[in-house]
Amino acid sequence: MNELKALLFDVDGTLADTERDGHLVAFNRAFADAGLDWHWSSELYGELLTVTGGKERMHFYLDEYNTDFTHPGNLDDFIKQLHIAKTEHYVNILAEGGMPLRSGVRRLIEEARAADMRMAIVTTTSPDNVTALLTHALAPDATSWFEVIAAGDVVPAKKPAPDIYVYAMQEMGLSPAECIALEDSRNGILSAQGAGLKTIITVDAYTKGSDFSGAAIVLDQMGEPDIPFTVLAGDAGSSRYLDLALVKRLHAA
Ligand code: XBP
Ligand code: MG
């Protein structure tokens, strides 16, 4: 087995609970600004999360849940404008400090950094959103902690396609056997596994019932020494929180 050389982090749902408290709020604010009567409930949003990417999600909403909507101009351009407005709202929500990292995220990232473990961000969300989360929730210089930030439209096919993971590993000059992915969702694990990666899952409110077959482990959170995780599938041995030693054991298993 190859030595573990890099941790590849998903963002939404993995680093922070950004979907319900960030993206959903931002979408609804953008809709209201545009004078639309669209309003996504938290429950509907859970269904819309089947599709990754904000622009793709709005198209999916119109195709499946709001089929009567007609737009006189170019629909793609309209969705692009709405998405620009949504991103502005999202970045503002994060700048206001309204998005804490999930339990154990800062601790694991700081441990990896201290150990010179290479790290990348691999996400479908837009680059501006990643910068906002890392700088406001982690540290002002935190974007520089990650060798590659693979985000948004840099690849044409978003998760569950493997493309974004393949892209990140190409940029780093690493093979899947030298990396491990940290994800929270079904689309995320499909993307990572499609790229040949072992995957650690921390579930969240939207993803806890999903199929995570083949995951290296499924946890309710990364946890802290005084806030132990619950193992939902897999074997954590005697570990009570996700640290680099456990990540390396899961990679080698
Ligand atoms: C995250 C997403 C993103 C965000 C929206 O998926 O689905 O699309 O909800 O981001 P993952 P944008 O965690 O699997 O990467 O609006 O910037 O596209
Ligand atoms: Mg995610």
Tab-separated table of C-alpha atoms and ligand atoms in Angstrom:
chain	number	residue	atom	x	y	z
A	1	MET	CA	0.000	0.000	0.000
A	2	ASN	CA	1.210	3.486	-0.832
A	3	GLU	CA	1.993	5.959	1.905
A	4	LEU	CA	-0.743	8.549	2.486
A	5	LYS	CA	0.424	11.828	0.970
A	6	ALA	CA	-2.700	14.015	0.801
A	7	LEU	CA	-6.104	14.684	2.321
A	8	LEU	CA	-8.754	15.815	-0.175
A	9	PHE	CA	-11.528	17.757	1.551
A	10	ASP	CA	-15.041	18.319	0.287
A	11	VAL	CA	-16.495	21.636	1.542
A	12	ASP	CA	-20.293	21.771	1.782
A	13	GLY	CA	-21.522	19.533	4.568
A	14	THR	CA	-18.014	18.278	5.359
A	15	LEU	CA	-16.213	21.386	6.623
A	16	ALA	CA	-19.396	23.199	7.719
A	17	ASP	CA	-23.174	22.863	7.584
A	18	THR	CA	-23.294	25.315	4.705
A	19	GLU	CA	-26.308	23.935	2.879
A	20	ARG	CA	-29.201	24.797	5.201
A	21	ASP	CA	-27.642	27.812	6.933
A	22	GLY	CA	-25.813	29.291	3.940
A	23	HIS	CA	-26.702	28.162	0.431
A	24	LEU	CA	-30.456	27.744	1.042
A	25	VAL	CA	-30.749	31.190	2.666
A	26	ALA	CA	-28.716	32.750	-0.165
A	27	PHE	CA	-30.850	31.131	-2.888
A	28	ASN	CA	-34.068	32.401	-1.284
A	29	ARG	CA	-32.639	35.933	-0.891
A	30	ALA	CA	-31.609	35.982	-4.562
A	31	PHE	CA	-35.091	34.807	-5.611
A	32	ALA	CA	-36.768	37.531	-3.513
A	33	ASP	CA	-34.407	40.222	-4.906
A	34	ALA	CA	-35.378	39.173	-8.433
A	35	GLY	CA	-39.075	39.470	-7.569
A	36	LEU	CA	-39.639	35.735	-8.029
A	37	ASP	CA	-42.226	33.865	-5.991
A	38	TRP	CA	-39.875	30.888	-5.670
A	39	HIS	CA	-39.220	29.955	-2.051
A	40	TRP	CA	-37.348	26.777	-1.207
A	41	SER	CA	-38.199	25.153	2.129
A	42	SER	CA	-35.567	23.180	4.013
A	43	GLU	CA	-37.463	20.002	3.095
A	44	LEU	CA	-37.627	20.801	-0.630
A	45	TYR	CA	-33.947	21.752	-0.530
A	46	GLY	CA	-33.154	18.246	0.745
A	47	GLU	CA	-34.661	16.915	-2.492
A	48	LEU	CA	-32.940	19.519	-4.654
A	49	LEU	CA	-29.571	18.478	-3.188
A	50	THR	CA	-29.780	15.424	-5.455
A	51	VAL	CA	-28.222	17.758	-8.007
A	52	THR	CA	-24.894	19.428	-7.184
A	53	GLY	CA	-24.024	22.935	-8.336
A	54	GLY	CA	-26.236	25.955	-7.798
A	55	LYS	CA	-26.999	26.681	-11.461
A	56	GLU	CA	-27.687	23.005	-12.162
A	57	ARG	CA	-29.914	22.886	-9.042
A	58	MET	CA	-32.052	25.812	-10.240
A	59	HIS	CA	-32.515	24.167	-13.651
A	60	PHE	CA	-33.495	20.937	-11.886
A	61	TYR	CA	-36.020	22.861	-9.749
A	62	LEU	CA	-37.664	24.341	-12.862
A	63	ASP	CA	-37.659	20.994	-14.679
A	64	GLU	CA	-39.155	19.016	-11.794
A	65	TYR	CA	-40.967	21.336	-9.358
A	66	ASN	CA	-41.920	24.545	-11.208
A	67	THR	CA	-42.716	23.442	-14.727
A	68	ASP	CA	-45.149	26.343	-15.337
A	69	PHE	CA	-42.397	28.953	-15.066
A	70	THR	CA	-41.576	30.672	-18.321
A	71	HIS	CA	-38.906	33.261	-18.940
A	72	PRO	CA	-39.079	35.564	-21.965
A	73	GLY	CA	-35.289	35.750	-22.455
A	74	ASN	CA	-32.471	33.229	-22.409
A	75	LEU	CA	-33.039	30.931	-19.446
A	76	ASP	CA	-29.350	30.004	-19.054
A	77	ASP	CA	-28.413	33.684	-18.777
A	78	PHE	CA	-31.224	34.316	-16.305
A	79	ILE	CA	-30.034	31.415	-14.114
A	80	LYS	CA	-26.429	32.665	-14.355
A	81	GLN	CA	-27.501	36.124	-13.115
A	82	LEU	CA	-29.515	34.612	-10.276
A	83	HIS	CA	-26.485	32.516	-9.346
A	84	ILE	CA	-24.222	35.580	-9.252
A	85	ALA	CA	-26.703	37.224	-6.852
A	86	LYS	CA	-26.930	34.030	-4.787
A	87	THR	CA	-23.129	33.858	-4.490
A	88	GLU	CA	-23.012	37.482	-3.270
A	89	HIS	CA	-25.572	36.695	-0.575
A	90	TYR	CA	-23.701	33.538	0.416
A	91	VAL	CA	-20.355	35.321	0.726
A	92	ASN	CA	-22.027	38.049	2.816
A	93	ILE	CA	-23.553	35.474	5.168
A	94	LEU	CA	-20.082	33.995	5.735
A	95	ALA	CA	-18.469	37.414	6.124
A	96	GLU	CA	-20.964	38.135	8.900
A	97	GLY	CA	-19.404	35.158	10.685
A	98	GLY	CA	-22.499	33.030	10.521
A	99	MET	CA	-20.888	29.718	9.606
A	100	PRO	CA	-18.936	27.690	12.186
A	101	LEU	CA	-16.776	24.748	11.119
A	102	ARG	CA	-18.076	21.309	12.084
A	103	SER	CA	-16.638	19.570	15.118
A	104	GLY	CA	-13.066	18.344	14.646
A	105	VAL	CA	-12.478	20.049	11.299
A	106	ARG	CA	-10.085	22.722	12.545
A	107	ARG	CA	-8.244	20.243	14.768
A	108	LEU	CA	-7.690	17.716	11.948
A	109	ILE	CA	-6.635	20.360	9.412
A	110	GLU	CA	-4.207	21.943	11.890
A	111	GLU	CA	-2.764	18.525	12.784
A	112	ALA	CA	-2.306	17.687	9.091
A	113	ARG	CA	-0.666	21.045	8.459
A	114	ALA	CA	1.740	20.600	11.360
A	115	ALA	CA	2.646	17.150	9.992
A	116	ASP	CA	3.296	18.573	6.484
A	117	MET	CA	0.493	16.427	5.076
A	118	ARG	CA	-0.527	17.788	1.686
A	119	MET	CA	-4.127	19.047	1.431
A	120	ALA	CA	-6.575	20.046	-1.295
A	121	ILE	CA	-10.145	21.266	-1.550
A	122	VAL	CA	-12.366	19.317	-3.965
A	123	THR	CA	-15.864	20.734	-4.286
A	124	THR	CA	-18.677	21.592	-6.667
A	125	THR	CA	-19.290	24.952	-5.044
A	126	SER	CA	-17.959	28.206	-6.512
A	127	PRO	CA	-14.374	29.357	-5.760
A	128	ASP	CA	-15.610	32.589	-4.084
A	129	ASN	CA	-17.623	30.509	-1.638
A	130	VAL	CA	-14.602	28.390	-0.713
A	131	THR	CA	-12.460	31.479	-0.120
A	132	ALA	CA	-15.192	33.008	2.048
A	133	LEU	CA	-15.536	29.906	4.209
A	134	LEU	CA	-11.810	29.264	4.628
A	135	THR	CA	-10.875	32.871	5.403
A	136	HIS	CA	-13.807	33.651	7.708
A	137	ALA	CA	-14.248	30.314	9.496
A	138	LEU	CA	-10.702	28.848	9.484
A	139	ALA	CA	-8.015	31.562	9.253
A	140	PRO	CA	-7.385	34.705	7.163
A	141	ASP	CA	-4.568	32.924	5.256
A	142	ALA	CA	-6.234	29.489	5.146
A	143	THR	CA	-6.573	29.338	1.347
A	144	SER	CA	-2.764	29.001	1.251
A	145	TRP	CA	-2.924	25.897	3.466
A	146	PHE	CA	-4.357	23.954	0.509
A	147	GLU	CA	-2.124	23.109	-2.421
A	148	VAL	CA	-5.048	22.967	-4.857
A	149	ILE	CA	-8.536	24.431	-4.600
A	150	ALA	CA	-10.549	22.493	-7.181
A	151	ALA	CA	-13.964	24.149	-7.315
A	152	GLY	CA	-17.040	24.931	-9.369
A	153	ASP	CA	-16.934	25.064	-13.138
A	154	VAL	CA	-13.233	24.118	-13.491
A	155	VAL	CA	-14.533	20.775	-14.744
A	156	PRO	CA	-17.690	20.547	-16.877
A	157	ALA	CA	-19.199	17.553	-15.047
A	158	LYS	CA	-19.737	18.106	-11.313
A	159	LYS	CA	-20.055	15.404	-8.622
A	160	PRO	CA	-21.132	12.588	-8.764
A	161	ALA	CA	-18.817	12.558	-11.807
A	162	PRO	CA	-15.221	11.786	-10.721
A	163	ASP	CA	-13.772	14.657	-12.788
A	164	ILE	CA	-13.129	17.134	-9.985
A	165	TYR	CA	-11.145	14.565	-7.935
A	166	VAL	CA	-9.228	13.473	-11.031
A	167	TYR	CA	-8.425	17.129	-11.745
A	168	ALA	CA	-7.170	17.787	-8.191
A	169	MET	CA	-4.913	14.713	-8.180
A	170	GLN	CA	-3.514	15.603	-11.604
A	171	GLU	CA	-2.658	19.090	-10.341
A	172	MET	CA	-0.892	17.543	-7.325
A	173	GLY	CA	0.856	14.828	-9.323
A	174	LEU	CA	-0.584	12.153	-7.031
A	175	SER	CA	-2.333	8.826	-7.611
A	176	PRO	CA	-5.590	7.806	-5.891
A	177	ALA	CA	-3.652	5.279	-3.773
A	178	GLU	CA	-1.681	8.168	-2.246
A	179	CYS	CA	-4.765	10.183	-1.213
A	180	ILE	CA	-7.933	9.895	0.824
A	181	ALA	CA	-11.190	11.860	0.405
A	182	LEU	CA	-13.325	13.349	3.186
A	183	GLU	CA	-16.969	13.689	2.166
A	184	ASP	CA	-20.492	13.984	3.558
A	185	SER	CA	-22.816	12.983	0.718
A	186	ARG	CA	-23.796	10.240	-1.685
A	187	ASN	CA	-22.804	12.387	-4.673
A	188	GLY	CA	-19.496	13.053	-2.950
A	189	ILE	CA	-18.604	9.419	-2.306
A	190	LEU	CA	-19.659	8.432	-5.832
A	191	SER	CA	-17.333	11.087	-7.222
A	192	ALA	CA	-14.416	10.089	-4.966
A	193	GLN	CA	-14.873	6.357	-5.519
A	194	GLY	CA	-15.233	6.939	-9.247
A	195	ALA	CA	-11.777	8.527	-9.097
A	196	GLY	CA	-10.446	5.451	-7.257
A	197	LEU	CA	-10.250	7.012	-3.776
A	198	LYS	CA	-10.877	5.645	-0.317
A	199	THR	CA	-13.423	7.884	1.362
A	200	ILE	CA	-14.154	8.894	4.943
A	201	ILE	CA	-17.745	10.042	5.497
A	202	THR	CA	-19.053	12.405	8.159
A	203	VAL	CA	-22.829	12.531	7.718
A	204	ASP	CA	-25.001	15.593	8.291
A	205	ALA	CA	-28.720	16.244	8.679
A	206	TYR	CA	-29.326	16.062	4.923
A	207	THR	CA	-27.194	12.966	4.229
A	208	LYS	CA	-27.531	10.696	7.271
A	209	GLY	CA	-29.883	8.230	5.536
A	210	SER	CA	-27.829	7.942	2.341
A	211	ASP	CA	-26.092	4.895	0.898
A	212	PHE	CA	-22.374	5.031	1.711
A	213	SER	CA	-21.447	1.535	0.528
A	214	GLY	CA	-17.721	1.064	0.289
A	215	ALA	CA	-16.798	3.979	2.575
A	216	ALA	CA	-13.623	3.535	4.647
A	217	ILE	CA	-15.760	4.565	7.628
A	218	VAL	CA	-19.014	6.436	8.241
A	219	LEU	CA	-19.043	8.802	11.243
A	220	ASP	CA	-21.593	11.277	12.595
A	221	GLN	CA	-18.808	13.888	12.925
A	222	MET	CA	-15.005	14.097	13.112
A	223	GLY	CA	-15.350	14.799	16.805
A	224	GLU	CA	-13.051	16.146	19.497
A	225	PRO	CA	-11.323	14.520	22.485
A	226	ASP	CA	-14.273	15.639	24.641
A	227	ILE	CA	-16.937	15.206	21.905
A	228	PRO	CA	-16.480	11.624	20.632
A	229	PHE	CA	-17.834	10.556	17.276
A	230	THR	CA	-20.397	7.807	16.757
A	231	VAL	CA	-19.304	5.162	14.253
A	232	LEU	CA	-22.230	4.450	11.889
A	233	ALA	CA	-20.334	1.925	9.734
A	234	GLY	CA	-16.784	0.616	9.764
A	235	ASP	CA	-14.141	0.144	12.436
A	236	ALA	CA	-12.434	2.971	14.328
A	237	GLY	CA	-10.600	0.644	16.739
A	238	SER	CA	-10.178	2.444	20.039
A	239	SER	CA	-10.239	5.941	18.481
A	240	ARG	CA	-12.880	8.347	19.723
A	241	TYR	CA	-12.268	11.196	17.257
A	242	LEU	CA	-10.826	11.456	13.758
A	243	ASP	CA	-7.144	12.325	13.960
A	244	LEU	CA	-4.337	11.831	11.456
A	245	ALA	CA	-3.373	8.475	12.978
A	246	LEU	CA	-6.882	7.121	12.351
A	247	VAL	CA	-6.979	8.612	8.845
A	248	LYS	CA	-3.681	6.819	8.078
A	249	ARG	CA	-4.989	3.520	9.490
A	250	LEU	CA	-8.163	3.780	7.389
A	251	HIS	CA	-6.075	4.558	4.308
A	252	ALA	CA	-3.814	1.556	4.929
A	253	ALA	CA	-6.636	-0.873	5.782
B	1	XBP	C1	-22.066	21.030	-2.821
B	1	XBP	C2	-23.135	21.566	-3.643
B	1	XBP	C3	-23.032	22.971	-4.093
B	1	XBP	C4	-23.694	24.029	-3.284
B	1	XBP	C5	-23.956	25.246	-4.121
B	1	XBP	O1	-21.817	19.675	-3.151
B	1	XBP	O2	-24.039	20.879	-4.019
B	1	XBP	O3	-23.642	22.968	-5.331
B	1	XBP	O4	-24.917	23.552	-2.773
B	1	XBP	O5	-22.813	25.819	-4.607
B	1	XBP	P1	-20.488	18.974	-2.634
B	1	XBP	P2	-22.872	26.824	-5.882
B	1	XBP	O6	-20.380	19.207	-1.168
B	1	XBP	O7	-20.684	17.514	-2.939
B	1	XBP	O8	-19.315	19.570	-3.397
B	1	XBP	O9	-24.163	27.545	-5.815
B	1	XBP	O10	-21.683	27.732	-5.722
B	1	XBP	O11	-22.782	25.988	-7.127
B	2	MG	MG	-20.536	17.892	0.462
